[in-house]
Short mmCIF file of C-alpha atoms (C1' of nucleotides) in Angstrom, two decimals:
data_model
loop_
_atom_site.label_atom_id
_atom_site.label_comp_id
_atom_site.label_asym_id
_atom_site.label_seq_id
_atom_site.Cartn_x
_atom_site.Cartn_y
_atom_site.Cartn_z
CA MET A 1 211.24 11.36 120.17
CA THR A 2 212.77 12.10 123.79
CA LYS A 3 216.16 13.29 124.13
CA VAL A 4 217.92 12.30 127.10
CA GLY A 5 219.46 15.99 126.87
CA SER A 6 216.45 17.64 127.40
CA GLY A 7 215.69 17.66 131.64
CA THR A 8 211.89 18.86 130.67
CA GLN A 9 211.26 15.97 128.62
CA VAL A 10 212.88 13.35 131.47
CA ALA A 11 211.39 14.70 134.04
CA GLU A 12 208.28 14.94 132.35
CA ALA A 13 208.76 10.54 131.39
CA LEU A 14 209.84 10.00 135.22
CA THR A 15 206.54 11.56 136.24
CA GLY A 16 204.79 9.60 133.96
CA MET A 17 206.49 6.32 135.58
CA GLY A 18 205.41 7.54 138.71
CA GLU A 19 208.70 9.03 140.43
CA THR A 20 207.53 11.66 142.45
CA LEU A 21 210.62 14.41 141.57
CA THR A 22 211.05 17.65 144.13
CA ASP A 23 214.45 19.32 143.54
CA ARG A 24 214.01 22.45 141.48
CA THR A 25 216.42 24.55 139.34
CA ASP A 26 216.85 28.21 139.79
CA SER A 27 214.42 28.95 137.30
CA GLY A 28 211.64 26.77 139.07
CA ALA A 29 211.80 23.70 136.18
CA LEU A 30 211.87 19.97 137.77
CA LYS A 31 215.79 18.95 138.18
CA THR A 32 216.76 16.09 136.38
CA ASP A 33 220.36 15.73 137.61
CA LYS A 34 222.86 13.09 138.57
CA ALA A 35 222.06 13.61 142.08
CA VAL A 36 218.44 13.16 141.21
CA LEU A 37 218.82 10.31 138.55
CA LEU A 38 221.08 8.07 140.79
CA PRO A 39 218.91 7.11 143.97
CA LEU A 40 216.14 6.51 141.54
CA ALA A 41 218.17 3.92 139.38
CA ASP A 42 219.22 3.04 143.07
CA LEU A 43 222.78 3.86 142.61
CA ASP A 44 225.03 5.44 145.00
CA ARG A 45 227.88 7.83 143.54
CA ASP A 46 230.28 4.96 142.53
CA TRP A 47 227.28 3.69 140.31
CA GLN A 48 226.91 0.79 142.89
CA ARG A 49 223.35 -0.91 143.40
CA ILE A 50 222.47 0.48 147.20
CA GLY A 51 219.71 -2.32 147.67
CA ALA A 52 216.90 0.50 148.87
CA ARG A 53 214.68 0.31 145.90
CA ASP A 54 213.42 -1.41 142.54
CA PRO A 55 215.99 1.00 139.97
CA ASN A 56 214.13 2.94 137.75
CA PRO A 57 214.88 1.62 134.48
CA LEU A 58 214.50 4.84 132.36
CA ALA A 59 217.00 7.00 135.14
CA ASP A 60 219.44 4.22 135.09
CA ALA A 61 219.38 4.51 130.93
CA VAL A 62 219.29 8.48 130.86
CA LEU A 63 222.61 8.35 133.67
CA ARG A 64 224.48 5.64 131.17
CA ALA A 65 223.61 7.32 127.67
CA LYS A 66 224.66 10.63 129.11
CA ARG A 67 227.56 9.59 130.51
CA ALA A 68 228.24 7.40 127.11
CA LYS A 69 227.78 10.46 124.88
CA LYS A 70 229.96 12.81 126.72
CA TRP A 71 232.45 10.57 126.89
CA GLY A 72 232.76 9.32 123.60
CA GLU A 73 231.40 12.51 121.61
CA ASP A 74 232.40 15.06 123.98
CA TYR A 75 235.38 14.24 124.77
CA ALA A 76 237.20 11.66 122.55
CA GLN A 77 235.75 12.85 119.43
CA GLY A 78 235.81 16.57 119.96
CA PHE A 79 239.79 16.03 120.85
CA MET A 80 240.24 14.78 117.35
CA ALA A 81 238.65 17.41 116.36
CA LYS A 82 241.00 19.64 118.12
CA LEU A 83 244.14 17.83 117.29
CA ASP A 84 246.80 20.09 114.56
CA THR A 85 248.92 17.98 111.74
CA ALA A 86 251.33 16.54 114.24
CA GLY A 87 248.34 14.93 116.55
CA ARG A 88 249.12 18.19 119.20
CA ILE A 89 246.25 20.05 121.38
CA HIS A 90 247.29 23.80 121.88
CA PRO A 91 244.88 24.89 124.83
CA VAL A 92 244.57 28.29 125.77
CA ILE A 93 246.16 29.49 129.66
CA SER A 94 244.49 32.49 130.46
CA PRO A 95 246.53 33.60 133.52
CA LEU A 96 243.61 35.60 135.52
CA ALA A 97 240.43 34.12 133.96
CA ALA A 98 237.97 33.25 136.97
CA ARG A 99 237.23 36.43 139.43
CA THR A 100 239.01 34.87 142.31
CA GLY A 101 242.04 35.06 139.91
CA ARG A 102 242.51 31.67 139.47
CA MET A 103 243.64 30.30 136.09
CA SER A 104 241.82 28.84 132.95
CA ALA A 105 241.97 26.66 130.26
CA THR A 106 240.34 26.47 127.03
CA ASP A 107 239.64 22.73 125.63
CA GLY A 108 238.08 21.20 128.58
CA LEU A 109 241.71 20.31 129.69
CA HIS A 110 241.12 20.77 133.23
CA GLN A 111 238.03 19.49 133.05
CA LEU A 112 239.00 15.50 132.14
CA PRO A 113 237.70 12.89 133.87
CA SER A 114 240.41 11.86 136.88
CA SER A 115 238.44 9.29 138.30
CA ASP A 116 238.71 7.27 135.44
CA TYR A 117 242.07 7.07 133.12
CA VAL A 118 239.92 6.43 130.21
CA VAL A 119 240.00 9.89 129.15
CA ARG A 120 242.99 10.70 129.65
CA ARG A 121 245.05 8.01 128.78
CA SER A 122 244.71 9.29 125.26
CA ILE A 123 247.23 12.68 126.20
CA LEU A 124 250.49 11.34 125.82
CA ALA A 125 253.87 12.93 126.14
CA GLU A 126 256.57 12.35 123.13
CA PRO A 127 258.23 9.21 122.62
CA GLU A 128 260.48 8.20 125.08
CA HIS A 129 259.05 10.92 127.45
CA VAL A 130 257.12 9.93 130.62
CA MET A 131 254.34 12.47 132.17
CA VAL A 132 255.00 14.25 136.14
CA SER A 133 252.83 15.45 137.74
CA SER A 134 253.73 18.23 140.74
CA ASP A 135 250.94 18.50 143.46
CA LEU A 136 250.98 21.76 145.94
CA GLN A 137 249.61 19.49 149.06
CA ALA A 138 246.35 20.50 150.74
CA ILE A 139 246.98 24.01 149.51
CA GLU A 140 243.70 25.79 150.01
CA MET A 141 244.06 24.76 154.05
CA ARG A 142 247.71 26.08 154.18
CA VAL A 143 246.79 28.96 152.61
CA LEU A 144 243.25 29.91 154.66
CA ALA A 145 246.43 29.03 157.57
CA ALA A 146 248.59 31.58 156.48
CA LEU A 147 246.26 34.32 155.45
CA ALA A 148 243.71 33.77 158.58
CA ASP A 149 247.22 33.46 160.46
CA VAL A 150 245.79 30.37 162.67
CA LYS A 151 247.59 29.14 165.08
CA ARG A 152 247.32 25.81 165.53
CA MET A 153 246.48 24.90 162.56
CA LYS A 154 250.40 26.46 161.47
CA GLU A 155 251.35 24.46 164.56
CA GLY A 156 250.14 21.38 162.45
CA PHE A 157 251.57 22.58 159.28
CA LEU A 158 255.09 23.58 160.47
CA ARG A 159 255.03 20.29 162.61
CA GLY A 160 254.34 18.25 160.56
CA GLY A 161 256.93 17.39 157.39
CA GLU A 162 256.03 16.99 154.00
CA LYS A 163 253.31 14.13 154.82
CA PHE A 164 251.34 16.11 157.24
CA ASP A 165 247.72 15.54 157.25
CA ILE A 166 246.28 18.29 158.04
CA HIS A 167 242.42 16.79 158.19
CA ALA A 168 243.48 13.79 160.93
CA TYR A 169 245.94 16.23 162.66
CA THR A 170 242.30 18.27 163.16
CA ALA A 171 240.42 15.28 163.97
CA ARG A 172 242.76 14.21 166.78
CA LEU A 173 243.23 18.09 167.91
CA ILE A 174 239.79 17.99 168.91
CA LYS A 175 238.89 14.24 170.01
CA GLY A 176 242.48 13.14 171.30
CA ASP A 177 243.56 9.56 171.13
CA ALA A 178 239.89 8.15 170.26
CA ALA A 179 239.95 9.98 166.90
CA THR A 180 238.75 7.65 163.95
CA PRO A 181 239.06 7.60 160.55
CA ARG A 182 235.49 8.79 160.32
CA ASP A 183 236.17 11.52 162.35
CA ARG A 184 238.98 12.29 160.08
CA LYS A 185 236.09 12.55 157.26
CA VAL A 186 233.75 14.79 159.14
CA PHE A 187 236.43 17.08 159.84
CA LYS A 188 237.69 17.42 156.40
CA GLY A 189 234.10 18.23 155.58
CA ALA A 190 234.34 20.85 158.16
CA GLY A 191 237.73 22.48 156.32
CA PHE A 192 235.63 22.08 152.90
CA GLY A 193 233.16 23.43 154.32
CA LYS A 194 235.24 26.68 155.68
CA VAL A 195 237.40 27.40 152.25
CA TYR A 196 234.25 26.95 150.42
CA GLY A 197 231.47 28.23 152.39
CA GLY A 198 229.22 24.84 152.20
CA GLY A 199 226.49 25.07 155.19
CA ILE A 200 226.21 22.17 157.54
CA GLN A 201 223.32 20.74 154.85
CA THR A 202 225.91 20.37 151.79
CA ILE A 203 228.45 18.85 154.48
CA ALA A 204 226.18 16.35 155.90
CA ARG A 205 225.25 14.97 151.98
CA GLN A 206 228.77 15.13 151.13
CA THR A 207 230.23 13.38 153.95
CA GLY A 208 227.09 11.46 154.59
CA ALA A 209 227.10 11.58 158.34
CA THR A 210 223.76 13.28 159.42
CA GLU A 211 223.47 16.76 159.81
CA ALA A 212 223.78 16.95 164.04
CA GLU A 213 227.09 15.26 163.87
CA ILE A 214 228.43 17.72 161.68
CA ALA A 215 226.96 20.82 163.63
CA HIS A 216 228.71 19.39 166.34
CA ALA A 217 231.57 18.92 164.50
CA VAL A 218 231.78 22.38 162.66
CA ALA A 219 231.43 24.10 165.98
CA ALA A 220 234.31 22.17 167.55
CA TYR A 221 235.99 23.36 164.73
CA ASP A 222 235.65 27.05 165.27
CA ARG A 223 236.40 26.50 169.07
CA ALA A 224 240.15 24.64 167.75
CA PHE A 225 240.73 27.27 164.78
CA PRO A 226 238.71 30.45 166.10
CA GLU A 227 240.79 32.84 163.83
CA ILE A 228 238.86 31.63 160.66
CA LYS A 229 236.00 33.28 161.45
CA ARG A 230 237.78 36.38 162.58
CA ALA A 231 239.41 37.07 159.35
CA SER A 232 235.99 35.76 157.45
CA THR A 233 234.17 38.72 159.45
CA ARG A 234 237.33 41.27 158.82
CA TRP A 235 237.17 40.10 154.75
CA GLN A 236 233.68 40.84 154.49
CA ARG A 237 233.95 44.03 156.23
CA GLN A 238 236.50 45.42 154.48
CA ALA A 239 234.88 44.39 151.60
CA PHE A 240 231.83 46.67 152.44
CA GLN A 241 233.80 49.41 153.21
CA ASN A 242 235.22 49.59 149.60
CA ASP A 243 232.40 49.10 147.33
CA MET A 244 231.79 44.97 147.63
CA VAL A 245 235.63 45.05 146.70
CA PHE A 246 237.93 42.68 148.27
CA VAL A 247 241.76 43.39 147.71
CA SER A 248 243.98 40.29 148.33
CA ALA A 249 247.14 40.36 149.98
CA VAL A 250 248.98 41.29 146.39
CA GLY A 251 246.30 43.78 145.70
CA ARG A 252 243.86 42.31 143.58
CA ARG A 253 241.09 43.50 143.36
CA LEU A 254 238.04 40.64 143.70
CA PRO A 255 234.03 42.20 143.11
CA LEU A 256 231.87 39.88 145.31
CA ASP A 257 228.10 39.33 145.12
CA ARG A 258 226.03 41.44 147.78
CA ASP A 259 224.37 38.37 148.49
CA ARG A 260 226.93 35.88 149.04
CA ILE A 261 229.47 37.48 151.09
CA TYR A 262 230.62 34.86 152.70
CA ALA A 263 232.70 33.85 149.50
CA VAL A 264 235.38 36.46 150.54
CA VAL A 265 236.92 33.11 152.74
CA ASN A 266 236.55 31.42 149.25
CA TYR A 267 238.13 33.76 147.03
CA ALA A 268 240.83 34.68 149.68
CA CYS A 269 241.64 31.34 149.04
CA GLN A 270 241.71 30.80 145.69
CA SER A 271 243.04 33.95 144.83
CA ALA A 272 246.07 32.81 146.96
CA ALA A 273 246.47 29.18 146.15
CA ARG A 274 247.16 30.77 142.50
CA ASP A 275 249.54 33.60 143.34
CA VAL A 276 251.49 30.44 144.97
CA LEU A 277 251.25 28.57 141.72
CA GLY A 278 252.40 31.42 139.83
CA GLN A 279 255.07 31.91 142.12
CA ALA A 280 256.01 28.62 141.57
CA MET A 281 256.04 28.84 137.56
CA ILE A 282 258.08 31.44 137.72
CA GLU A 283 260.96 29.72 139.48
CA MET A 284 260.12 27.30 136.95
CA GLU A 285 261.12 29.20 134.19
CA SER A 286 263.68 30.27 135.61
CA SER A 287 265.01 27.23 137.10
CA GLY A 288 265.34 25.79 133.53
CA LEU A 289 262.02 23.50 133.26
CA LEU A 290 259.64 25.94 130.86
CA GLU A 291 260.87 23.32 128.61
CA TYR A 292 259.10 20.29 130.22
CA MET A 293 256.09 22.30 131.76
CA ARG A 294 252.83 21.19 129.63
CA LEU A 295 249.84 22.54 131.99
CA PRO A 296 248.80 24.21 135.19
CA ILE A 297 245.49 22.97 136.81
CA HIS A 298 244.94 25.05 139.74
CA ASP A 299 247.12 23.27 142.43
CA GLU A 300 249.51 21.02 140.00
CA ILE A 301 251.49 21.38 137.40
CA LEU A 302 251.25 18.52 134.52
CA ALA A 303 254.93 18.12 132.59
CA SER A 304 256.83 15.41 130.61
CA ALA A 305 260.54 14.43 130.16
CA PRO A 306 262.76 12.39 128.88
CA LYS A 307 262.41 9.00 130.73
CA GLY A 308 265.99 9.32 131.99
CA ASP A 309 265.78 12.92 133.35
CA ALA A 310 262.19 12.05 134.87
CA ALA A 311 263.45 11.90 138.35
CA ASP A 312 265.66 14.92 138.30
CA VAL A 313 262.95 16.90 136.52
CA ALA A 314 260.45 15.59 139.08
CA ARG A 315 262.45 16.64 142.05
CA GLU A 316 263.20 20.06 140.74
CA PHE A 317 259.48 20.96 140.21
CA GLU A 318 258.95 19.87 143.44
CA ARG A 319 261.56 22.47 144.80
CA CYS A 320 260.35 25.08 142.35
CA MET A 321 256.64 24.83 144.33
CA THR A 322 258.13 24.88 147.78
CA MET A 323 258.34 27.61 149.94
CA SER A 324 257.00 29.79 152.67
CA LEU A 325 253.70 31.67 152.68
CA TYR A 326 253.35 33.88 155.81
CA GLY A 327 255.54 31.13 157.56
CA VAL A 328 253.46 28.19 156.60
CA PRO A 329 255.29 25.80 154.68
CA ILE A 330 254.23 25.41 150.81
CA VAL A 331 254.89 21.41 150.07
CA ALA A 332 254.90 19.64 146.83
CA GLU A 333 255.09 15.87 145.90
CA ALA A 334 256.02 15.05 142.53
CA GLU A 335 254.62 11.56 140.75
CA ILE A 336 256.32 9.44 137.83
CA GLY A 337 254.24 8.19 134.82
CA GLY A 338 254.21 6.51 132.39
CA ARG A 339 253.67 8.03 128.28
CA SER A 340 250.04 8.94 129.02
CA TRP A 341 248.37 11.31 131.40
CA GLY A 342 246.33 8.37 132.53
CA SER A 343 249.14 6.64 133.55
CA LEU A 344 249.60 8.87 136.36
CA TYR A 345 247.11 7.60 138.37
CA GLY A 346 248.08 4.26 139.09
CA ALA A 347 246.49 2.67 135.39
CA SER A 348 249.18 0.28 132.89
CA GLU A 349 249.29 1.75 129.94
"C1'" DT T 1 219.92 30.84 110.87
"C1'" DC T 2 221.98 32.70 115.03
"C1'" DA T 3 222.91 34.59 119.91
"C1'" DA T 4 221.53 34.28 124.24
"C1'" DT T 5 220.35 31.64 128.39
"C1'" DG T 6 219.30 27.41 131.39
"C1'" DG T 7 220.16 22.92 133.01
"C1'" DG T 8 223.75 19.91 133.59
"C1'" DC T 9 228.79 17.97 134.06
"C1'" DG T 10 233.27 17.46 134.30
"C1'" DC T 11 237.53 18.64 137.00
"C1'" DG T 12 240.40 21.88 141.47
"C1'" DA K 1 221.56 32.68 161.20
"C1'" DA K 2 222.79 30.48 157.04
"C1'" DA K 3 225.61 30.05 152.40
"C1'" DG K 4 229.72 25.53 148.97
"C1'" DC K 5 233.95 28.63 145.78
"C1'" DG K 6 235.76 28.83 140.31
"C1'" DC K 7 235.44 27.35 135.41
"C1'" DG K 8 234.92 25.52 130.26
"C1'" DC K 9 232.28 23.31 127.17
"C1'" DC K 10 227.98 19.98 125.55
"C1'" DC K 11 222.93 20.53 124.30
"C1'" DA K 12 218.16 22.16 124.60
"C1'" DT K 13 215.48 25.91 124.08
"C1'" DT K 14 213.78 30.07 123.45
"C1'" DG K 15 213.91 34.64 120.69
"C1'" DA K 16 215.08 38.26 117.71
#
DNA sequence: TCAATGGGCGCG
DNA sequence: AAAGCGCGCCCATTGA
């Protein structure tokens, strides 16, 4: 019996059909993940036909079977098994679980599909209550600007106000009035690459631009924000001189891998972003919002409140999440949904 | 039968 | 010069 969950068997079957697999896992096995299967099935990232080749029916079937199983059994039935007698789920929040200091949550509550509301729709507020979510806006870019003291980025955030779009600002800064939405996408990728330490190849793959274009954009990015590289070098040196341990602004000790020292930028950003959310949560507690809080999700607080109070509660959450970090404004935006979590993202209930 | 590991996939 | 970061949970496989 061939199983879709067995990469070995899927790889064997695909090569037997004449497909050529090249990507390898860390241990040397042939990869059969989504990035490999989607092109074989002639599908793009959104599962739309590309029209570049005849779809391989096995690749297509494996993709659909995996998704159906994950959503149906792992999420839906998995949740049912975790409910208490009142139908509630009780995740455990570990406030400092990650190596970066990030929080984590059990029961997969941080990992529910967000692009499609079908799973999140199953999580409900009390009767007559609605879901509220409040997000920190572009928190990692703001934190990077604050920690690395990036002059022109800070200027943007300071002048930009609440709806400020850092990536559009960067595109305009570098390309002037000629900046296009495509430029914004490319520089967004470049900024992402800075925060995560991504290479040219990775950014190109994610943005769909050519490597040459990305290389050019990253170089321009470095000229516009030279402080980022300087901070990265400084943090790496600091870690080297301290037994490969980076000490964050609040004194948290973050061990780094020798062969991935560049990750210190990401560690610094994730850690500081976590502290911003933590500070906000302290403010929420002293502002009487504890009874509405449901789940922290890295840059967001999920809450629920009686319908009639939702607007006030949402405003209060925004206020608690608004602060200044080394002169960089930290801004939040709350959204009021319906009774289900899924309704927060445009779904009808 | 059980624990550990690798591969995979969802999120921010 | 080059480098995606961090989780939790699932299944299949492997080795006691």
